[in-house]
Tab-separated table of C-alpha atoms and ligand atoms in Angstrom:
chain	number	residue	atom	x	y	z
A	1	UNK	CA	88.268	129.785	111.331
A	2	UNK	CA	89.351	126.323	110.487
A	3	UNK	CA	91.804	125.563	107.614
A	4	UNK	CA	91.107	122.971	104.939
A	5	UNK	CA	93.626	121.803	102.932
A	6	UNK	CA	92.938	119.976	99.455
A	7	UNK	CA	95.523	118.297	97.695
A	8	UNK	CA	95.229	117.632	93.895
A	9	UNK	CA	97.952	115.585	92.242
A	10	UNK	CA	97.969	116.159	88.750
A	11	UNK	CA	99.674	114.217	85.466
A	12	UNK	CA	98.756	116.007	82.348
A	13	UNK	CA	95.247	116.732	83.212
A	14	UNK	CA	94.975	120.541	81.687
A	15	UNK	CA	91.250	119.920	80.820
A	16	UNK	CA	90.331	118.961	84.067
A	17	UNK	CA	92.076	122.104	86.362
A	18	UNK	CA	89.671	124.410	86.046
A	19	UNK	CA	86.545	122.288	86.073
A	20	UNK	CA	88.055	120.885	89.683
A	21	UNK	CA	88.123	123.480	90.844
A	22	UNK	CA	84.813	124.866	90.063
A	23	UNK	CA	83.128	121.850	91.138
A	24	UNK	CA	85.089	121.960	94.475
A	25	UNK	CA	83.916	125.552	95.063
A	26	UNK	CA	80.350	124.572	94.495
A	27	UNK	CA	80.758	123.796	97.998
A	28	UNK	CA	81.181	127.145	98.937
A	29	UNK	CA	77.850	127.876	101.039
A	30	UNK	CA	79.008	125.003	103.183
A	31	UNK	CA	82.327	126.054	104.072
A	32	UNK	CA	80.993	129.653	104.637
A	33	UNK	CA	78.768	128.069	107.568
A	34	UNK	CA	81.085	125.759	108.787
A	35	UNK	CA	83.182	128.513	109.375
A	36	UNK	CA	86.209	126.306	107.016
A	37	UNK	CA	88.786	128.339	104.549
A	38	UNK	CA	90.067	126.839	102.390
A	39	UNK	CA	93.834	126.020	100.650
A	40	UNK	CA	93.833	123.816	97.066
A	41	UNK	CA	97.199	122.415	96.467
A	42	UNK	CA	97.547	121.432	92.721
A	43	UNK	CA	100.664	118.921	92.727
A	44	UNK	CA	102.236	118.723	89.491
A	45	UNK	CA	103.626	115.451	88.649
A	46	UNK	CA	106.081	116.533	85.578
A	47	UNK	CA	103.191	117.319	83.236
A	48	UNK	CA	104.351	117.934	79.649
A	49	UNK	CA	101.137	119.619	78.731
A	50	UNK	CA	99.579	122.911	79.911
A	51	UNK	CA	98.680	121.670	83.542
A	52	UNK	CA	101.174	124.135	84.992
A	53	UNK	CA	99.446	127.211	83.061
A	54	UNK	CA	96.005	126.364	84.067
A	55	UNK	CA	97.076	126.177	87.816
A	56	UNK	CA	98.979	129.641	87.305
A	57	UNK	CA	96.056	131.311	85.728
A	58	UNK	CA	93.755	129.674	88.201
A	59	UNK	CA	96.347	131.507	91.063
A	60	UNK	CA	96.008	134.617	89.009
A	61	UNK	CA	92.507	134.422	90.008
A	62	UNK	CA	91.900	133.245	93.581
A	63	UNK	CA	95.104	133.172	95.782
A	64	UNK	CA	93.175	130.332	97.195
A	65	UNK	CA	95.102	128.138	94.842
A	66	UNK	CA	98.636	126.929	95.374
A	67	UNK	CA	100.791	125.013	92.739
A	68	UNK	CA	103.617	122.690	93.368
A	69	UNK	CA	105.396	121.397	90.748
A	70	UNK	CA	108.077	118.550	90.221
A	71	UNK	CA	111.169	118.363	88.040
A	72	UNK	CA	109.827	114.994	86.336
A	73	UNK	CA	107.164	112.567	87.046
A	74	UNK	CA	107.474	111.048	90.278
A	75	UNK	CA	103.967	109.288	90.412
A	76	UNK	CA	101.051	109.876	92.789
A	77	UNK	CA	102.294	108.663	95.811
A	78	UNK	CA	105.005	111.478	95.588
A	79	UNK	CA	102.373	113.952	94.828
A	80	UNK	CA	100.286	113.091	98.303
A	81	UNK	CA	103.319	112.859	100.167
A	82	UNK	CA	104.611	116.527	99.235
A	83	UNK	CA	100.948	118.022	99.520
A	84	UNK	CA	101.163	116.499	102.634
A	85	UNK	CA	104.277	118.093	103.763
A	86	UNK	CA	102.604	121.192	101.935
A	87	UNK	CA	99.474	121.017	103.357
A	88	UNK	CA	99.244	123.978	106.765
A	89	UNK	CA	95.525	122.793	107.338
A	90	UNK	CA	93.949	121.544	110.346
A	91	UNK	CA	92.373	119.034	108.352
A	92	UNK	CA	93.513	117.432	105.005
A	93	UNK	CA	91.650	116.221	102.021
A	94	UNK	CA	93.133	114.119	98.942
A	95	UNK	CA	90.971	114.506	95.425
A	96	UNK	CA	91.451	112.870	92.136
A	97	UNK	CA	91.567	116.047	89.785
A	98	UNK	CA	89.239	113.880	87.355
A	99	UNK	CA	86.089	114.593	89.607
A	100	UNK	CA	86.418	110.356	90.068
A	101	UNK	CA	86.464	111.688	93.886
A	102	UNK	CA	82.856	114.123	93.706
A	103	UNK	CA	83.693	117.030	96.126
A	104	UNK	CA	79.933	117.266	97.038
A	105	UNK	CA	80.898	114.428	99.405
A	106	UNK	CA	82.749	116.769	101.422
A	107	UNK	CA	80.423	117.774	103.744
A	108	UNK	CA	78.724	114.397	104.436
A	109	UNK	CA	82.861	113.766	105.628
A	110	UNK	CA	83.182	116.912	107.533
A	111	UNK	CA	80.288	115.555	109.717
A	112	UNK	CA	81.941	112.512	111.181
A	113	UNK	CA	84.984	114.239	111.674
A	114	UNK	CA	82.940	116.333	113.488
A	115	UNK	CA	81.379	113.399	115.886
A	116	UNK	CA	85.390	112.541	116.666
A	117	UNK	CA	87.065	110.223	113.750
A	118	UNK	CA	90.083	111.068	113.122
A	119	UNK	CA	89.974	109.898	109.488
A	120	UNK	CA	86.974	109.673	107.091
A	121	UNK	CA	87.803	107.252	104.197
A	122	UNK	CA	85.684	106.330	100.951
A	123	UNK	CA	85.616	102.904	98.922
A	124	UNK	CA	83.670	102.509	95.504
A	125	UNK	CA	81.225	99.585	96.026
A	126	UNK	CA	81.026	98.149	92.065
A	127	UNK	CA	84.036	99.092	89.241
A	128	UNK	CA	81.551	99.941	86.588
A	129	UNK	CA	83.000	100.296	84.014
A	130	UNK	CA	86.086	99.223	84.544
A	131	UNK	CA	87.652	96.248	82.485
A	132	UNK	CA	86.354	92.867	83.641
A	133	UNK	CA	89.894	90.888	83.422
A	134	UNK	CA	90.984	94.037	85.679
A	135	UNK	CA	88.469	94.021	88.451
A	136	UNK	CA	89.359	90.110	88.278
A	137	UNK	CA	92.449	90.813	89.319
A	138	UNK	CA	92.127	94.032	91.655
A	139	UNK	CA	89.900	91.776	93.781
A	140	UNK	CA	92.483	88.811	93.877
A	141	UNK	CA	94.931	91.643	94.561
A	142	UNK	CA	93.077	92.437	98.155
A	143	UNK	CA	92.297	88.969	98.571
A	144	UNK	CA	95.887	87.837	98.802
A	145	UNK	CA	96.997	90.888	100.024
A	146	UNK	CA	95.019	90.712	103.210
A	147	UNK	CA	95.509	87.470	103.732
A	148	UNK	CA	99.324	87.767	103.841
A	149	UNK	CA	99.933	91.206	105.860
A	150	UNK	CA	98.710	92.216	109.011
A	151	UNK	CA	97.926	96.036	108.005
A	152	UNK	CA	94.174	95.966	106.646
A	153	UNK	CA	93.467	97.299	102.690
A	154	UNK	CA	90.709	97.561	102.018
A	155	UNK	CA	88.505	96.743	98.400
A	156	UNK	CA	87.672	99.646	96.505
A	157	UNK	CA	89.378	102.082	98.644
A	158	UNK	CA	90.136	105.271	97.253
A	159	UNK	CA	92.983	107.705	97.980
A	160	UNK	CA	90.010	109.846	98.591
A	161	UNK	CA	90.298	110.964	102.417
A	162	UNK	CA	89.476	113.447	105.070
A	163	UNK	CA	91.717	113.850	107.768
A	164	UNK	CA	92.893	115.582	110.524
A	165	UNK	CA	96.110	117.297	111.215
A	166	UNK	CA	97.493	114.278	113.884
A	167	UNK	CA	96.721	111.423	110.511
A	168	UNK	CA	98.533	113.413	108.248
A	169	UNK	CA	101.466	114.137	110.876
A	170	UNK	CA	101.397	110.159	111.760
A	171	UNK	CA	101.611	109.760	107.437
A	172	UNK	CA	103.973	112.422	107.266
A	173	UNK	CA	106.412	110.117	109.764
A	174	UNK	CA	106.457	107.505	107.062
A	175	UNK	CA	109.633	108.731	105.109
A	176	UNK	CA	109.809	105.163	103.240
A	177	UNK	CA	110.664	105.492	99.479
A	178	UNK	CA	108.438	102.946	98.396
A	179	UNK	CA	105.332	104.493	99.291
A	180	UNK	CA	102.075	102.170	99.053
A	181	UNK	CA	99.431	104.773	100.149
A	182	UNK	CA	96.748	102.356	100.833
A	183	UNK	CA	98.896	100.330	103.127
A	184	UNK	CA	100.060	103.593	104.930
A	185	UNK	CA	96.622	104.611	105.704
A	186	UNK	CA	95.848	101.307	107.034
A	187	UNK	CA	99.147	100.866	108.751
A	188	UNK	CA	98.882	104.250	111.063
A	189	UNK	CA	95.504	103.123	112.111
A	190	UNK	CA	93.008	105.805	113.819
A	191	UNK	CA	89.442	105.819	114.235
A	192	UNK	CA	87.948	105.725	110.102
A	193	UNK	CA	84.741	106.318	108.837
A	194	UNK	CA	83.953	104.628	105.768
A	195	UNK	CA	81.888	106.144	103.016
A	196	UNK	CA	80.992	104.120	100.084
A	197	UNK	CA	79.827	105.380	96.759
A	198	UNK	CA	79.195	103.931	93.154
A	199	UNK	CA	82.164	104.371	90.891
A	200	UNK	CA	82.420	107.415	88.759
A	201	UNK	CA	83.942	107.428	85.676
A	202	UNK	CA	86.497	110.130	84.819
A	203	UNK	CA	85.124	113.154	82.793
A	204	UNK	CA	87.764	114.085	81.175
A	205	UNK	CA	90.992	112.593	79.778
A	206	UNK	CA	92.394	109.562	80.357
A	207	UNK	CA	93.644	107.315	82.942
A	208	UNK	CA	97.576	106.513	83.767
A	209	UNK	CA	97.457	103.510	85.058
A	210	UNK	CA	97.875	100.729	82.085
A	211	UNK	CA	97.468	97.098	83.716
A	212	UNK	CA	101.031	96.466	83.508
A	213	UNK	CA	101.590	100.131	85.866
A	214	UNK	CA	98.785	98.552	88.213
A	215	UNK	CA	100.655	95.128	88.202
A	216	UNK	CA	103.919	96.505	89.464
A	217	UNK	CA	101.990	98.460	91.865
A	218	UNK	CA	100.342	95.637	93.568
A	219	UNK	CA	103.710	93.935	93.663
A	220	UNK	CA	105.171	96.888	95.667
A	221	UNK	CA	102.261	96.855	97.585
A	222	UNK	CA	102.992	93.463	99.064
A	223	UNK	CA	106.644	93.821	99.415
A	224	UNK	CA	106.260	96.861	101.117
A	225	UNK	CA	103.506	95.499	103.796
A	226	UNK	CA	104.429	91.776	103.934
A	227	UNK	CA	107.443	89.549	104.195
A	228	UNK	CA	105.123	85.900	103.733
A	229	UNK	CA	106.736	85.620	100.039
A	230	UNK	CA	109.821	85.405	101.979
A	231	UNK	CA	108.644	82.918	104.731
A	232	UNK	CA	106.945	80.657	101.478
A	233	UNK	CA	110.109	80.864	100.333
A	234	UNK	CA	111.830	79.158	102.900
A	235	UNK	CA	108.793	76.742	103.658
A	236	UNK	CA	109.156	75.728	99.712
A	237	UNK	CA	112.793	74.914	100.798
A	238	UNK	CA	112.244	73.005	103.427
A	239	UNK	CA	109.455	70.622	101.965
A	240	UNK	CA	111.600	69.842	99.114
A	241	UNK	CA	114.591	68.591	101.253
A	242	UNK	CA	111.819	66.264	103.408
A	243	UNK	CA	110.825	64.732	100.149
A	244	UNK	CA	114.468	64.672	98.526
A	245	UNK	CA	115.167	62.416	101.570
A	246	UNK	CA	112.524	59.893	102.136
A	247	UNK	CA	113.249	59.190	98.025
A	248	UNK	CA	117.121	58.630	98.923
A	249	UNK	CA	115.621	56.171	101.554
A	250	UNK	CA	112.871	54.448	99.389
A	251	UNK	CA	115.704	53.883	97.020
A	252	UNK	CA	118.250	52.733	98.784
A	253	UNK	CA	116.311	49.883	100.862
A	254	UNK	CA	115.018	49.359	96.833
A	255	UNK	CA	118.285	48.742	96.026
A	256	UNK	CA	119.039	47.109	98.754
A	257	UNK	CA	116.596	44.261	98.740
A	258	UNK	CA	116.301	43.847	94.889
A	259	UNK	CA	119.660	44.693	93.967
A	260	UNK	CA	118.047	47.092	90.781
A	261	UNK	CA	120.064	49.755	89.730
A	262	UNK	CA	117.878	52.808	89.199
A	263	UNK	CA	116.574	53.461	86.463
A	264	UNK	CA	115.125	56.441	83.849
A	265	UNK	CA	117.203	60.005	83.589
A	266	UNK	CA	114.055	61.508	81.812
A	267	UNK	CA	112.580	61.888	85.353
A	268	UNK	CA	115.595	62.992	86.557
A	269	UNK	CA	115.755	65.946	84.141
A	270	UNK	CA	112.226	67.011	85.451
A	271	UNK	CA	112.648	66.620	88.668
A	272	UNK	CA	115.882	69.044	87.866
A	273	UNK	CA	114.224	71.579	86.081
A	274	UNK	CA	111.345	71.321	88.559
A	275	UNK	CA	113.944	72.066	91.545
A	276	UNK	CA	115.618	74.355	89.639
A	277	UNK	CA	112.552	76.321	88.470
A	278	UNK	CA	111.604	76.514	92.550
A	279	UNK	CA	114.484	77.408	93.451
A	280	UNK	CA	114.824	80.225	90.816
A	281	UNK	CA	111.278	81.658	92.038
A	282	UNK	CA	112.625	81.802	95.573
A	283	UNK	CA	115.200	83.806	94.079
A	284	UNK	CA	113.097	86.405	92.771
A	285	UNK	CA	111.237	87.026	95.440
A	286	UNK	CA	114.392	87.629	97.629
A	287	UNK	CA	115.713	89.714	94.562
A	288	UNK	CA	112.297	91.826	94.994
A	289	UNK	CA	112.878	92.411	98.919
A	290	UNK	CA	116.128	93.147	98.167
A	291	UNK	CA	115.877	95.935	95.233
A	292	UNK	CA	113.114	97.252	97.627
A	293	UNK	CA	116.082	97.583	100.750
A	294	UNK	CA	118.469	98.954	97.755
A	295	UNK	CA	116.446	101.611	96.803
A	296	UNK	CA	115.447	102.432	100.740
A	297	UNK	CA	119.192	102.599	101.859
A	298	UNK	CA	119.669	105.226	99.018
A	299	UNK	CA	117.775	107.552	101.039
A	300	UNK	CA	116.869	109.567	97.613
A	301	UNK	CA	114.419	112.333	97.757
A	302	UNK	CA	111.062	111.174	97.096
A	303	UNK	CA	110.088	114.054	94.684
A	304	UNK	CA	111.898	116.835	93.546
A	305	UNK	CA	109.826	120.604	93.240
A	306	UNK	CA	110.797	122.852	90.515
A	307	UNK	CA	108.198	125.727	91.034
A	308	UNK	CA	105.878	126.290	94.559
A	309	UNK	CA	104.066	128.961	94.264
B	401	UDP	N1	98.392	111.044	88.808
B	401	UDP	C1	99.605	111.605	89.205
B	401	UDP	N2	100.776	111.029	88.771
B	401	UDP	C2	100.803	109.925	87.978
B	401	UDP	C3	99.561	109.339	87.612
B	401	UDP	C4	98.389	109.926	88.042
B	401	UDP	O1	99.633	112.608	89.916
B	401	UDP	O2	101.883	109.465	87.630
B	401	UDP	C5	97.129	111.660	89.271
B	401	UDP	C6	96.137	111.971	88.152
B	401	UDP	O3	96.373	113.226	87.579
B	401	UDP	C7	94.811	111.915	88.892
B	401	UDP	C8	95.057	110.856	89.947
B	401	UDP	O4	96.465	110.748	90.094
B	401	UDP	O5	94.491	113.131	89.548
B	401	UDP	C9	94.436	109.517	89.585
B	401	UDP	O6	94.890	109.122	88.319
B	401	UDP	P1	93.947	108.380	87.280
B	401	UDP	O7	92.623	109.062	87.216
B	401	UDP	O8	94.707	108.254	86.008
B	401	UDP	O9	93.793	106.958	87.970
B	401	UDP	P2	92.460	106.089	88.087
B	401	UDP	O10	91.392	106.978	88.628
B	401	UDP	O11	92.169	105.614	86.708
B	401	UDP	O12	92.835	104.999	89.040
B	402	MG	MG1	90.781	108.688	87.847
């Protein structure tokens, strides 16, 4: 017998427990002749609505079912990462608990990993309906984003994976705070299989992430797999002085030949605020490197359980 372990995070999905987990056991002819048991690991992320009870009852019934749950919210990152460290399967499975991720995939996945990947990975192909100003920017998002960092993410990808024990040891390694899922997946590498599938749209309840949440997120995305910002940074610096001194020469051999003193401070306020604006930007962008390295050298847990039963 092979073990498969399913991790759920969870954020105040109560509706949606139950009807995972029926849908996931749908599957059940399949892993009877596969010869694959099977472990479901709900993650709590600090629900404040009856998540945790549905997960308890759901234990009640089928000791299948395991339930981790955090003091607070830590976000979904955390929740992977500790049903990760959670997980005792020989192969490991991440699901949206909003059936966004269909579990009748699940064999298709088992296949390949069957032929030899290590890793069997699944991107939507369109974002019906999804907002259009949002898909406007989730596709700049990758555009940029691969342009400026080595480790490949790709469009569309889901946190919806199949793997086996040696991916989710090599994830496991990652101990960074700042935890950018899609990059890690990318950045430990191993031989993927990618599915694609037409976007689903949740059945129940709502999503968390507001397009401010998603905007944050893509900026810790790129600080934590790229340090270009930094090198444009510099390159902005250094561009500015070349220019700053060909004008001293211009206007000195101006002065120089037709004795005019120079004239006009309204340019020289722009050019100040322009300068100062730049150099204000570069700023930032060392302040975000920075706060990232703060809150890395803190060391702090990365989730914190309250029940795991
Ligand atoms: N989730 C979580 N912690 C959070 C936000 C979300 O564990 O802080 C879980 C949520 O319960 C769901 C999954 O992450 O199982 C994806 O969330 P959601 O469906 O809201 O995101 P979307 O599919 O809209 O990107
Ligand atoms: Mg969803």
């Amino acid at each position: 017998m092979k073990l498969l372990s399913v991790i759920v995070p969870c954020y105040n999905e109560e509706e949606n427990i139950r009807d995972f987990y029926d849908e996931l056991f749908r599957n059940d002819s399949f892993f009877r002749d596969k010869e694959i048991e099977v472990e479901v690991i709900y993650v709590d992320d600090g629900s404040k609505d009856r998540t945790v009870a549905e997960v308890k009852k759901l234990h009640e019934e089928d000791e299948r079912v395991h339930l981790l749950s955090f003091s607070r919210n830590f976000g979904k990152e955390a929740a992977i990462y500790a049903g990760l460290q959670k997980s005792r399967g020989d192969m490991v499975v991440m699901m949206d608990v909003d059936l966004q991720d269909p579990p009748s995939l699940l064999p298709e996945m088992y296949n390949y990993i069957e032929q030899g990947y290590d890793s069997v990975a699944t991107r939507r192909v369109t974002r019906k309906g999804e907002p259009p100003v949002r898909s406007f920017f989730a596709r700049m998002f990758y555009k940029i984003m691969n342009r400026i960092s080595k480790t490949e993410i790709v469009d569309g990808a889901r946190d919806y994976r199949l793997m086996t024990r040696q991916v989710v040891d090599a994830i496991l390694a990652m101990t960074e705070y700042n935890r950018f899922t899609k990059g890690i997946f990318g950045w430990v590498g191993y031989e993927t299989k990618w599915l694609e599938y037409e976007n689903i749209e949740r059945k129940k309840g709502e999503t968390k992430w507001s397009f401010w949440k998603l905007f944050v997120y893509s900026l810790e995305g790129i600080t934590a797999f790229s340090t270009v910002p930094l090198t444009v940074a510099a390159v902005l610096g250094a561009l500015f002085c070349v220019l700053a001194l060909c004008l001293i020469v211009v206007i000195i051999a101006k002065t120089l030949i037709f004795g005019d003193p120079t004239s006009g401070w309204p340019s020289l306020v722009c050019i100040i605020l322009l300068v100062s604006g730049i150099q204000l930007f570069c700023l930032g962008i060392v302040g975000q490197y920075l706060s990232k390295t703060y809150m890395e050298v803190k060391k702090r847990p990365i989730y914190l359980i309250k029940e795991d039963i």
